[in-house]
Amino acid sequence: MKILKRHDVMVMVCLLAVAALLYFYYYRPADNGSVVEIDYDGNRVAEVDFSQLAENEEKTFEINGVTIKVDREGAYFAESICKGQVCVKSGRVNKAGQTVVCLPQRVSIHIIGGSRYDGITG
Amino acid sequence: MKVKKITIYILLLMLVFPLSGCGEQKQTDTFYAMGSFVSQTVYGADDTLFDSVKSDITTADEIITHKNDNSLLSLLNKEKIAVFDTDTYDMLYKAVDFCVNSGGIFDISLLSVSDLWDFESENPSIPKEEDIKAALQKTGYENIQFGENNTVTLKNDVSLDLGGIGKGYACDIAVRHYKKAEVSGIIAVGGSIGVNGAKPDGEPFNVGIRNPFSENTSDVFASLVLKSGFVSTSGSYEKCFVKDGVLYHHILDTKTGYPVETDLVSVSVVCDSGMNSDMLSTACFILGIENSKPLLEKYGAQAVFVTKDKKVFISEGLRELVTVFENYEVTYI
């Protein structure tokens, strides 16, 4: 005697499919990022999908004394009026989860996506 | 037979519901406080949690900063007497207790000296020796006195600088909120991190330890699995300048008033209090590897030391929790 009827199997397959979709939505692995969020004082100023930019295309953002450039390879602080220049020296970011902050000017860039790290100490 | 079918359905639903993240939605928030970029990630919290954390940290910052002339700490530094709220009074008391336990190598009363160096100015320079000697006369945690009704008094013209505590203290505030709300979460206040619980999938939070030899602030040389608790890092690569080939960094020797001479470039300390991890990372940087051991033991803390010649010394208790990626020589202590 069969335990499961045909419609039982179909419902179960659907449940498994939902589980698989949810798994990939919530726990997709870390990867190279493609979207950069640019914030000023904790508020979103711009969001750019740099993977969609043309090969020589470059977007420039001037925010509170800093210049941020975004091209197909990622985003970076090109210039800043800050004293330490930590943001400029940090260079380009393009991996999911990477963040660079210009503390004195309160401007940050963050690559969206899952990261290996939930935080960085240092 | 029906029982078996129901069992299969229940098992499948158990698979779906945890993955659906019911009440476990990931939320993130950023703001600026304690002179740092603050970033929070929590799972399944209500809308008020971020506001409460931000409000309490910002309020604490407004009280304990010495960079704002209107703060209560600035009032204490100027008038040499002030009445604090109980939380700040307790924090100051614990800080002084730590100064005592560190034998004075960590001291929150160094403002007169750190002001001379002014590492955060546009063109920091080496102060005159006589000025450092004079400033040292106005230091010493033993001049901080705790009176009744949360009154703090400063003797011998000392002034307080809580820069070595604020970030860890802010982490303590956030994690207290996460615990109260019964949510898992992580906060990063500059380089200090606090964690409560694990992520919804049961995985612990994973913290990168910054590569002290790289100017890229996103570069890490090791990872740390942090299952609730705190970690802070002190290093000579931040707030520093080079003059005539010599590196002058912001971690000062409380006896000489000059940057501590050490073979270390960074120290990360893991323990069950944000404030203690912050103070310990500075103290251990000054003490060096061997001399740090008793203090780490006293506070139930573990550490990761990195030397100038790229050797890494890791407390035995962190053996299974720290993974070093770069080609460093690793020793467990």
Coordinates of C-alpha atoms in Angstrom, one line a residue:
Chain A
M1 CA 0.0 0.0 0.0
K2 CA 1.4 3.4 -1.0
I3 CA 2.0 5.9 1.8
L4 CA 2.0 9.0 -0.5
K5 CA -0.5 9.8 -3.2
R6 CA 0.4 11.8 -6.3
H7 CA -0.8 15.1 -5.0
D8 CA 1.2 14.5 -1.8
V9 CA 4.4 14.1 -3.8
M10 CA 3.6 17.3 -5.7
V11 CA 3.0 19.4 -2.5
M12 CA 6.3 18.0 -1.1
V13 CA 8.2 18.9 -4.2
C14 CA 6.8 22.4 -4.0
L15 CA 7.9 22.7 -0.4
L16 CA 11.4 21.5 -1.2
A17 CA 11.5 24.0 -4.1
V18 CA 10.5 26.9 -1.7
A19 CA 13.1 25.7 0.8
A20 CA 15.8 25.8 -2.0
L21 CA 14.8 29.3 -3.2
L22 CA 14.8 30.6 0.4
Y23 CA 18.2 29.1 1.0
F24 CA 19.7 30.8 -2.0
Y25 CA 18.0 34.1 -1.1
Y26 CA 19.1 34.2 2.5
Y27 CA 22.4 32.3 2.5
R28 CA 23.9 32.9 -0.9
P29 CA 27.7 32.7 -0.7
A30 CA 30.0 35.7 -0.7
D31 CA 31.0 36.9 -4.2
N32 CA 32.5 39.8 -6.1
G33 CA 30.2 42.7 -5.6
S34 CA 28.7 44.8 -8.4
V35 CA 26.8 47.5 -6.6
V36 CA 28.3 50.3 -4.5
E37 CA 26.3 52.4 -1.9
I38 CA 27.6 55.9 -1.3
D39 CA 26.5 57.4 2.0
Y40 CA 26.9 60.8 3.6
D41 CA 26.4 61.1 7.4
G42 CA 24.6 57.7 7.4
N43 CA 22.2 58.7 4.6
R44 CA 22.2 57.2 1.1
V45 CA 23.5 59.6 -1.6
A46 CA 23.8 57.2 -4.5
E47 CA 23.8 53.6 -5.5
V48 CA 25.7 52.5 -8.6
D49 CA 25.8 49.1 -10.3
F50 CA 29.3 49.4 -11.6
S51 CA 29.1 46.1 -13.5
Q52 CA 26.8 47.9 -15.9
L53 CA 29.2 50.7 -16.7
A54 CA 30.9 50.8 -20.1
E55 CA 34.6 50.0 -20.3
N56 CA 35.9 53.6 -20.1
E57 CA 32.9 55.0 -18.3
E58 CA 33.5 56.7 -15.0
K59 CA 31.1 58.3 -12.6
T60 CA 32.2 61.0 -10.2
F61 CA 30.6 62.1 -7.0
E62 CA 31.6 65.2 -5.1
I63 CA 30.3 65.0 -1.5
N64 CA 31.3 67.2 1.4
G65 CA 34.9 67.7 0.3
V66 CA 35.6 64.3 -1.1
T67 CA 35.6 63.0 -4.7
I68 CA 34.5 59.4 -5.2
K69 CA 35.0 57.7 -8.6
V70 CA 33.2 54.7 -9.8
D71 CA 34.2 52.7 -12.9
R72 CA 33.7 49.1 -14.1
E73 CA 36.4 47.9 -11.7
G74 CA 34.8 49.3 -8.5
A75 CA 34.8 52.5 -6.5
Y76 CA 37.4 54.5 -4.7
F77 CA 38.1 57.8 -2.9
A78 CA 40.0 59.8 -5.5
E79 CA 40.5 62.9 -3.4
S80 CA 39.6 64.3 0.0
I81 CA 40.2 67.4 1.9
C82 CA 40.6 65.4 5.1
K83 CA 43.9 65.4 7.0
G84 CA 44.8 61.7 7.3
Q85 CA 43.9 60.7 3.7
V86 CA 43.2 57.2 5.1
C87 CA 40.2 57.0 2.7
V88 CA 42.3 57.8 -0.4
K89 CA 45.1 55.4 0.7
S90 CA 42.6 52.6 1.1
G91 CA 42.3 52.3 -2.7
R92 CA 39.7 50.6 -4.8
V93 CA 37.0 48.3 -3.4
N94 CA 35.0 45.9 -5.5
K95 CA 34.4 42.8 -3.3
A96 CA 31.1 42.2 -1.5
G97 CA 31.0 43.6 2.0
Q98 CA 34.1 45.9 1.6
T99 CA 33.6 49.4 3.2
V100 CA 35.8 52.5 3.1
V101 CA 35.0 55.4 5.3
C102 CA 36.3 59.0 5.3
L103 CA 35.7 59.7 9.0
P104 CA 36.3 63.4 9.1
Q105 CA 34.1 64.1 6.1
R106 CA 31.5 61.4 7.1
V107 CA 31.4 59.8 3.7
S108 CA 31.4 56.1 3.1
I109 CA 31.4 53.6 0.2
H110 CA 30.1 50.1 0.7
I111 CA 30.0 47.2 -1.7
I112 CA 26.6 45.4 -1.4
G113 CA 26.5 41.6 -0.9
G114 CA 27.4 38.8 1.4
S115 CA 30.9 39.0 2.8
R116 CA 33.1 36.5 4.5
Y117 CA 33.3 39.0 7.4
D118 CA 30.6 40.5 9.6
G119 CA 33.0 43.1 10.9
I120 CA 36.6 44.1 10.8
T121 CA 38.6 44.9 13.9
G122 CA 41.7 47.1 13.6
Chain B
M1 CA 0.1 5.2 7.4
K2 CA -1.4 8.6 8.0
V3 CA 1.0 9.2 10.9
K4 CA 4.0 8.6 8.6
K5 CA 2.6 11.0 6.0
I6 CA 2.1 13.7 8.6
T7 CA 5.6 13.1 9.8
I8 CA 7.0 13.7 6.3
Y9 CA 5.0 16.9 6.0
I10 CA 6.2 18.1 9.4
L11 CA 9.8 17.4 8.5
L12 CA 9.5 19.4 5.3
L13 CA 7.8 22.3 7.0
M14 CA 10.6 22.3 9.6
L15 CA 13.0 22.7 6.7
V16 CA 11.1 25.5 5.1
F17 CA 10.2 27.7 8.1
P18 CA 13.7 28.2 9.5
L19 CA 14.9 29.2 6.0
S20 CA 12.1 31.6 5.5
G21 CA 13.7 33.8 8.2
C22 CA 10.4 34.3 10.0
G23 CA 11.2 37.2 12.4
E24 CA 14.9 36.8 11.5
Q25 CA 15.1 39.5 8.8
K26 CA 18.6 41.0 8.5
Q27 CA 18.7 44.7 9.3
T28 CA 21.7 47.1 9.0
D29 CA 22.3 50.7 10.2
T30 CA 25.2 53.1 10.1
F31 CA 25.9 56.3 11.9
Y32 CA 28.9 58.3 13.4
A33 CA 29.7 58.4 17.1
M34 CA 32.8 58.2 19.5
G35 CA 34.8 59.7 16.7
S36 CA 34.1 56.6 14.6
F37 CA 32.0 55.0 11.9
V38 CA 29.4 52.8 13.6
S39 CA 27.8 49.9 11.8
Q40 CA 25.2 47.5 13.2
T41 CA 23.7 44.3 11.8
V42 CA 20.9 42.6 13.7
Y43 CA 18.4 39.8 12.9
G44 CA 14.7 39.9 13.6
A45 CA 14.6 43.1 15.7
D46 CA 11.7 45.5 15.8
D47 CA 12.0 49.0 14.4
T48 CA 12.8 50.7 17.7
L49 CA 16.1 48.8 18.4
F50 CA 18.4 50.8 16.1
D51 CA 16.9 54.1 17.4
S52 CA 17.5 53.0 21.0
V53 CA 21.1 51.9 20.4
K54 CA 21.9 55.0 18.4
S55 CA 20.3 57.3 21.0
D56 CA 22.1 55.8 23.9
I57 CA 25.5 55.7 22.2
T58 CA 25.1 59.3 21.0
T59 CA 24.1 60.4 24.4
A60 CA 27.1 58.6 26.0
D61 CA 29.4 60.2 23.3
E62 CA 28.1 63.7 24.2
I63 CA 28.9 63.1 27.8
I64 CA 32.4 61.6 27.6
T65 CA 34.0 63.3 24.7
H66 CA 36.7 65.9 25.5
K67 CA 36.5 67.3 22.0
N68 CA 33.3 69.1 22.7
D69 CA 33.6 72.1 25.1
N70 CA 30.0 71.5 26.3
S71 CA 30.4 67.9 27.3
L72 CA 30.3 66.9 30.9
L73 CA 33.8 65.5 30.7
S74 CA 35.0 68.9 29.4
L75 CA 33.3 70.5 32.3
L76 CA 35.1 68.1 34.6
N77 CA 38.4 68.8 32.9
K78 CA 37.8 72.6 33.3
E79 CA 36.2 72.9 36.7
K80 CA 37.9 69.8 38.2
I81 CA 34.6 68.6 39.7
A82 CA 31.4 67.3 38.1
V83 CA 28.4 65.1 38.9
F84 CA 27.7 62.3 36.5
D85 CA 24.8 59.9 35.8
T86 CA 25.3 56.5 37.4
D87 CA 26.3 54.7 34.2
T88 CA 29.1 57.2 33.4
Y89 CA 30.2 57.3 37.0
D90 CA 30.5 53.5 37.1
M91 CA 32.3 53.5 33.8
L92 CA 34.9 56.0 35.1
Y93 CA 35.3 54.0 38.3
K94 CA 35.9 50.8 36.3
A95 CA 38.4 52.7 34.1
V96 CA 40.4 53.9 37.1
D97 CA 40.3 50.4 38.5
F98 CA 41.8 49.1 35.3
C99 CA 44.5 51.9 35.5
V100 CA 45.4 50.5 38.9
N101 CA 45.4 46.9 37.7
S102 CA 47.6 47.8 34.8
G103 CA 50.2 49.3 37.1
G104 CA 49.6 52.7 35.6
I105 CA 50.8 51.8 32.1
F106 CA 47.2 52.5 31.0
D107 CA 46.1 55.9 32.2
I108 CA 43.0 57.9 31.3
S109 CA 44.5 61.1 32.7
L110 CA 46.9 61.7 29.8
L111 CA 45.1 64.5 28.0
S112 CA 47.7 67.2 28.8
V113 CA 50.3 65.0 27.0
S114 CA 48.1 63.7 24.1
D115 CA 47.0 67.3 23.4
L116 CA 50.7 68.2 22.9
W117 CA 51.2 65.5 20.3
D118 CA 47.8 66.2 18.6
F119 CA 48.1 63.2 16.3
E120 CA 44.8 64.1 14.5
S121 CA 46.0 67.6 13.5
E122 CA 46.9 68.5 9.9
N123 CA 50.7 68.6 10.6
P124 CA 51.5 66.8 13.8
S125 CA 55.0 67.4 15.1
I126 CA 57.2 66.3 18.0
P127 CA 56.5 68.4 21.0
K128 CA 59.4 70.0 22.9
E129 CA 60.9 67.8 25.6
E130 CA 60.4 70.4 28.3
D131 CA 56.7 70.8 27.3
I132 CA 56.3 67.0 27.6
K133 CA 57.9 67.0 31.0
A134 CA 55.7 69.8 32.2
A135 CA 52.6 68.1 30.9
L136 CA 53.5 64.8 32.6
Q137 CA 53.2 66.7 35.9
K138 CA 49.5 67.0 35.2
T139 CA 48.9 63.3 34.8
G140 CA 48.2 60.4 37.1
Y141 CA 45.0 58.3 37.6
E142 CA 45.6 58.5 41.4
N143 CA 44.4 62.1 41.1
I144 CA 40.9 61.0 40.1
Q145 CA 38.7 60.9 43.2
F146 CA 35.2 59.4 43.5
G147 CA 32.8 61.0 45.9
E148 CA 29.2 60.7 47.0
N149 CA 26.3 61.3 44.7
N150 CA 28.3 60.4 41.6
T151 CA 30.7 63.2 42.1
V152 CA 34.1 63.0 40.4
T153 CA 37.0 65.3 41.4
L154 CA 40.3 65.9 39.7
K155 CA 43.4 66.9 41.7
N156 CA 46.8 68.3 40.6
D157 CA 45.3 69.8 37.4
V158 CA 44.9 66.5 35.6
S159 CA 42.5 66.2 32.7
L160 CA 40.8 63.0 31.3
D161 CA 40.9 61.6 27.8
L162 CA 38.6 58.6 27.3
G163 CA 39.7 57.9 23.7
G164 CA 40.9 54.4 24.7
I165 CA 37.6 53.4 26.2
G166 CA 34.7 55.1 24.3
K167 CA 34.5 52.6 21.3
G168 CA 34.4 49.5 23.6
Y169 CA 31.9 51.3 25.9
A170 CA 29.6 51.9 23.0
C171 CA 29.8 48.2 22.0
D172 CA 28.8 47.4 25.6
I173 CA 25.7 49.7 25.3
A174 CA 24.7 48.1 22.0
V175 CA 25.1 44.5 23.1
R176 CA 23.1 45.2 26.3
H177 CA 20.2 46.3 24.0
Y178 CA 20.6 43.2 21.8
K179 CA 20.4 40.9 24.8
K180 CA 17.4 42.7 26.2
A181 CA 15.6 42.5 22.9
E182 CA 16.7 38.8 22.6
V183 CA 18.1 39.3 19.1
S184 CA 21.4 38.3 17.6
G185 CA 23.6 41.1 16.3
I186 CA 27.0 42.7 15.7
I187 CA 28.1 46.2 16.2
A188 CA 31.4 47.8 15.0
V189 CA 32.4 51.1 16.5
G190 CA 35.6 51.9 14.6
G191 CA 37.8 48.9 15.2
S192 CA 35.9 47.7 18.3
I193 CA 33.3 45.0 17.9
G194 CA 30.6 43.5 20.0
V195 CA 28.5 40.4 19.3
N196 CA 25.4 38.8 20.8
G197 CA 24.4 35.3 19.8
A198 CA 24.8 33.6 16.4
K199 CA 23.3 34.3 13.0
P200 CA 19.9 32.7 12.2
D201 CA 21.5 29.8 10.3
G202 CA 23.4 29.0 13.6
E203 CA 26.7 30.2 12.2
P204 CA 28.7 32.4 14.6
F205 CA 29.7 35.9 13.5
N206 CA 33.0 36.1 11.6
V207 CA 35.3 39.0 12.3
G208 CA 38.3 39.9 10.1
I209 CA 41.5 41.2 11.8
R210 CA 42.9 44.1 9.8
N211 CA 46.3 43.7 8.1
P212 CA 48.5 46.1 10.0
F213 CA 50.9 46.3 7.0
S214 CA 48.3 47.4 4.5
E215 CA 47.0 50.9 4.0
N216 CA 43.7 49.4 2.8
T217 CA 41.4 49.4 5.7
S218 CA 39.5 46.4 4.2
D219 CA 42.6 44.2 4.1
V220 CA 42.5 41.4 6.7
F221 CA 45.3 38.9 7.6
A222 CA 43.2 36.7 9.9
S223 CA 39.6 35.8 10.8
L224 CA 38.2 35.4 14.3
V225 CA 35.0 33.4 15.1
L226 CA 33.2 35.4 17.7
K227 CA 30.4 33.6 19.5
S228 CA 29.2 36.5 21.7
G229 CA 31.7 38.8 23.2
F230 CA 33.9 41.6 22.2
V231 CA 37.1 42.3 20.4
S232 CA 39.2 45.5 20.1
T233 CA 42.5 46.2 18.3
S234 CA 45.2 48.7 19.0
G235 CA 47.9 49.4 16.5
S236 CA 50.8 51.7 15.6
Y237 CA 49.5 52.1 12.0
E238 CA 46.7 54.6 13.0
K239 CA 47.0 58.2 14.2
C240 CA 50.7 58.4 13.5
F241 CA 53.3 60.3 11.5
V242 CA 56.9 59.7 10.3
K243 CA 59.6 62.2 11.0
D244 CA 63.2 61.7 9.9
G245 CA 62.5 58.0 9.3
V246 CA 61.0 57.4 12.8
L247 CA 57.4 56.4 13.3
Y248 CA 55.6 58.4 16.0
H249 CA 52.2 56.7 16.9
H250 CA 49.4 57.7 19.3
I251 CA 50.0 55.0 22.0
L252 CA 52.0 56.9 24.6
D253 CA 54.2 55.7 27.4
T254 CA 52.7 57.1 30.6
K255 CA 56.1 57.6 32.2
T256 CA 58.0 59.3 29.3
G257 CA 55.1 60.9 27.4
Y258 CA 56.6 59.6 24.1
P259 CA 55.2 56.9 21.9
V260 CA 55.8 53.4 23.3
E261 CA 58.8 51.7 21.8
T262 CA 57.8 48.1 21.0
D263 CA 58.3 45.3 18.4
L264 CA 54.5 45.1 18.1
V265 CA 52.4 46.6 15.3
S266 CA 49.0 45.5 16.6
V267 CA 47.2 43.7 19.4
S268 CA 43.6 42.4 19.3
V269 CA 42.0 41.4 22.5
V270 CA 38.9 39.2 22.9
C271 CA 36.9 39.3 26.2
D272 CA 33.4 39.5 27.7
S273 CA 33.4 43.3 28.0
G274 CA 33.8 45.9 25.3
M275 CA 35.3 48.4 27.6
N276 CA 37.8 45.9 28.9
S277 CA 38.8 44.7 25.5
D278 CA 39.4 48.3 24.4
M279 CA 41.5 49.1 27.4
L280 CA 43.3 45.7 27.3
S281 CA 44.3 46.1 23.6
T282 CA 46.1 49.4 24.5
A283 CA 47.6 48.1 27.7
C284 CA 48.9 44.9 26.0
F285 CA 50.4 46.9 23.2
I286 CA 52.4 48.8 25.7
L287 CA 53.2 45.8 27.9
G288 CA 54.4 43.5 25.2
I289 CA 53.6 39.8 24.8
E290 CA 55.1 38.3 28.0
N291 CA 54.1 41.1 30.4
S292 CA 50.5 41.1 29.1
K293 CA 49.8 37.6 30.2
P294 CA 48.9 38.3 33.9
L295 CA 46.6 41.2 32.9
L296 CA 44.9 39.1 30.2
E297 CA 44.4 36.3 32.7
K298 CA 43.0 38.7 35.3
Y299 CA 40.3 39.8 32.9
G300 CA 39.7 36.3 31.4
A301 CA 40.8 37.7 28.0
Q302 CA 42.7 36.3 25.0
A303 CA 44.9 38.1 22.5
V304 CA 46.4 38.1 19.0
F305 CA 49.8 39.9 18.9
V306 CA 51.5 40.9 15.6
T307 CA 55.1 41.9 15.5
K308 CA 57.0 44.2 13.1
D309 CA 58.7 41.1 11.5
K310 CA 55.3 39.6 10.7
K311 CA 55.2 37.0 13.5
V312 CA 51.8 36.3 15.1
F313 CA 51.4 35.2 18.7
I314 CA 47.9 33.9 19.6
S315 CA 46.6 32.9 23.0
E316 CA 46.0 29.2 23.3
G317 CA 42.3 29.9 24.0
L318 CA 41.9 31.3 20.5
R319 CA 43.6 28.4 18.7
E320 CA 40.4 27.0 17.2
L321 CA 38.8 30.5 16.7
V322 CA 41.5 32.4 14.8
T323 CA 42.7 31.5 11.3
V324 CA 45.7 33.3 9.9
F325 CA 45.7 33.6 6.0
E326 CA 48.8 35.4 5.2
N327 CA 52.2 33.8 5.3
Y328 CA 53.0 34.7 8.9
E329 CA 54.8 32.6 11.4
V330 CA 52.2 31.7 14.0
T331 CA 53.0 30.8 17.7
Y332 CA 50.5 29.8 20.3
I333 CA 51.1 31.2 23.8

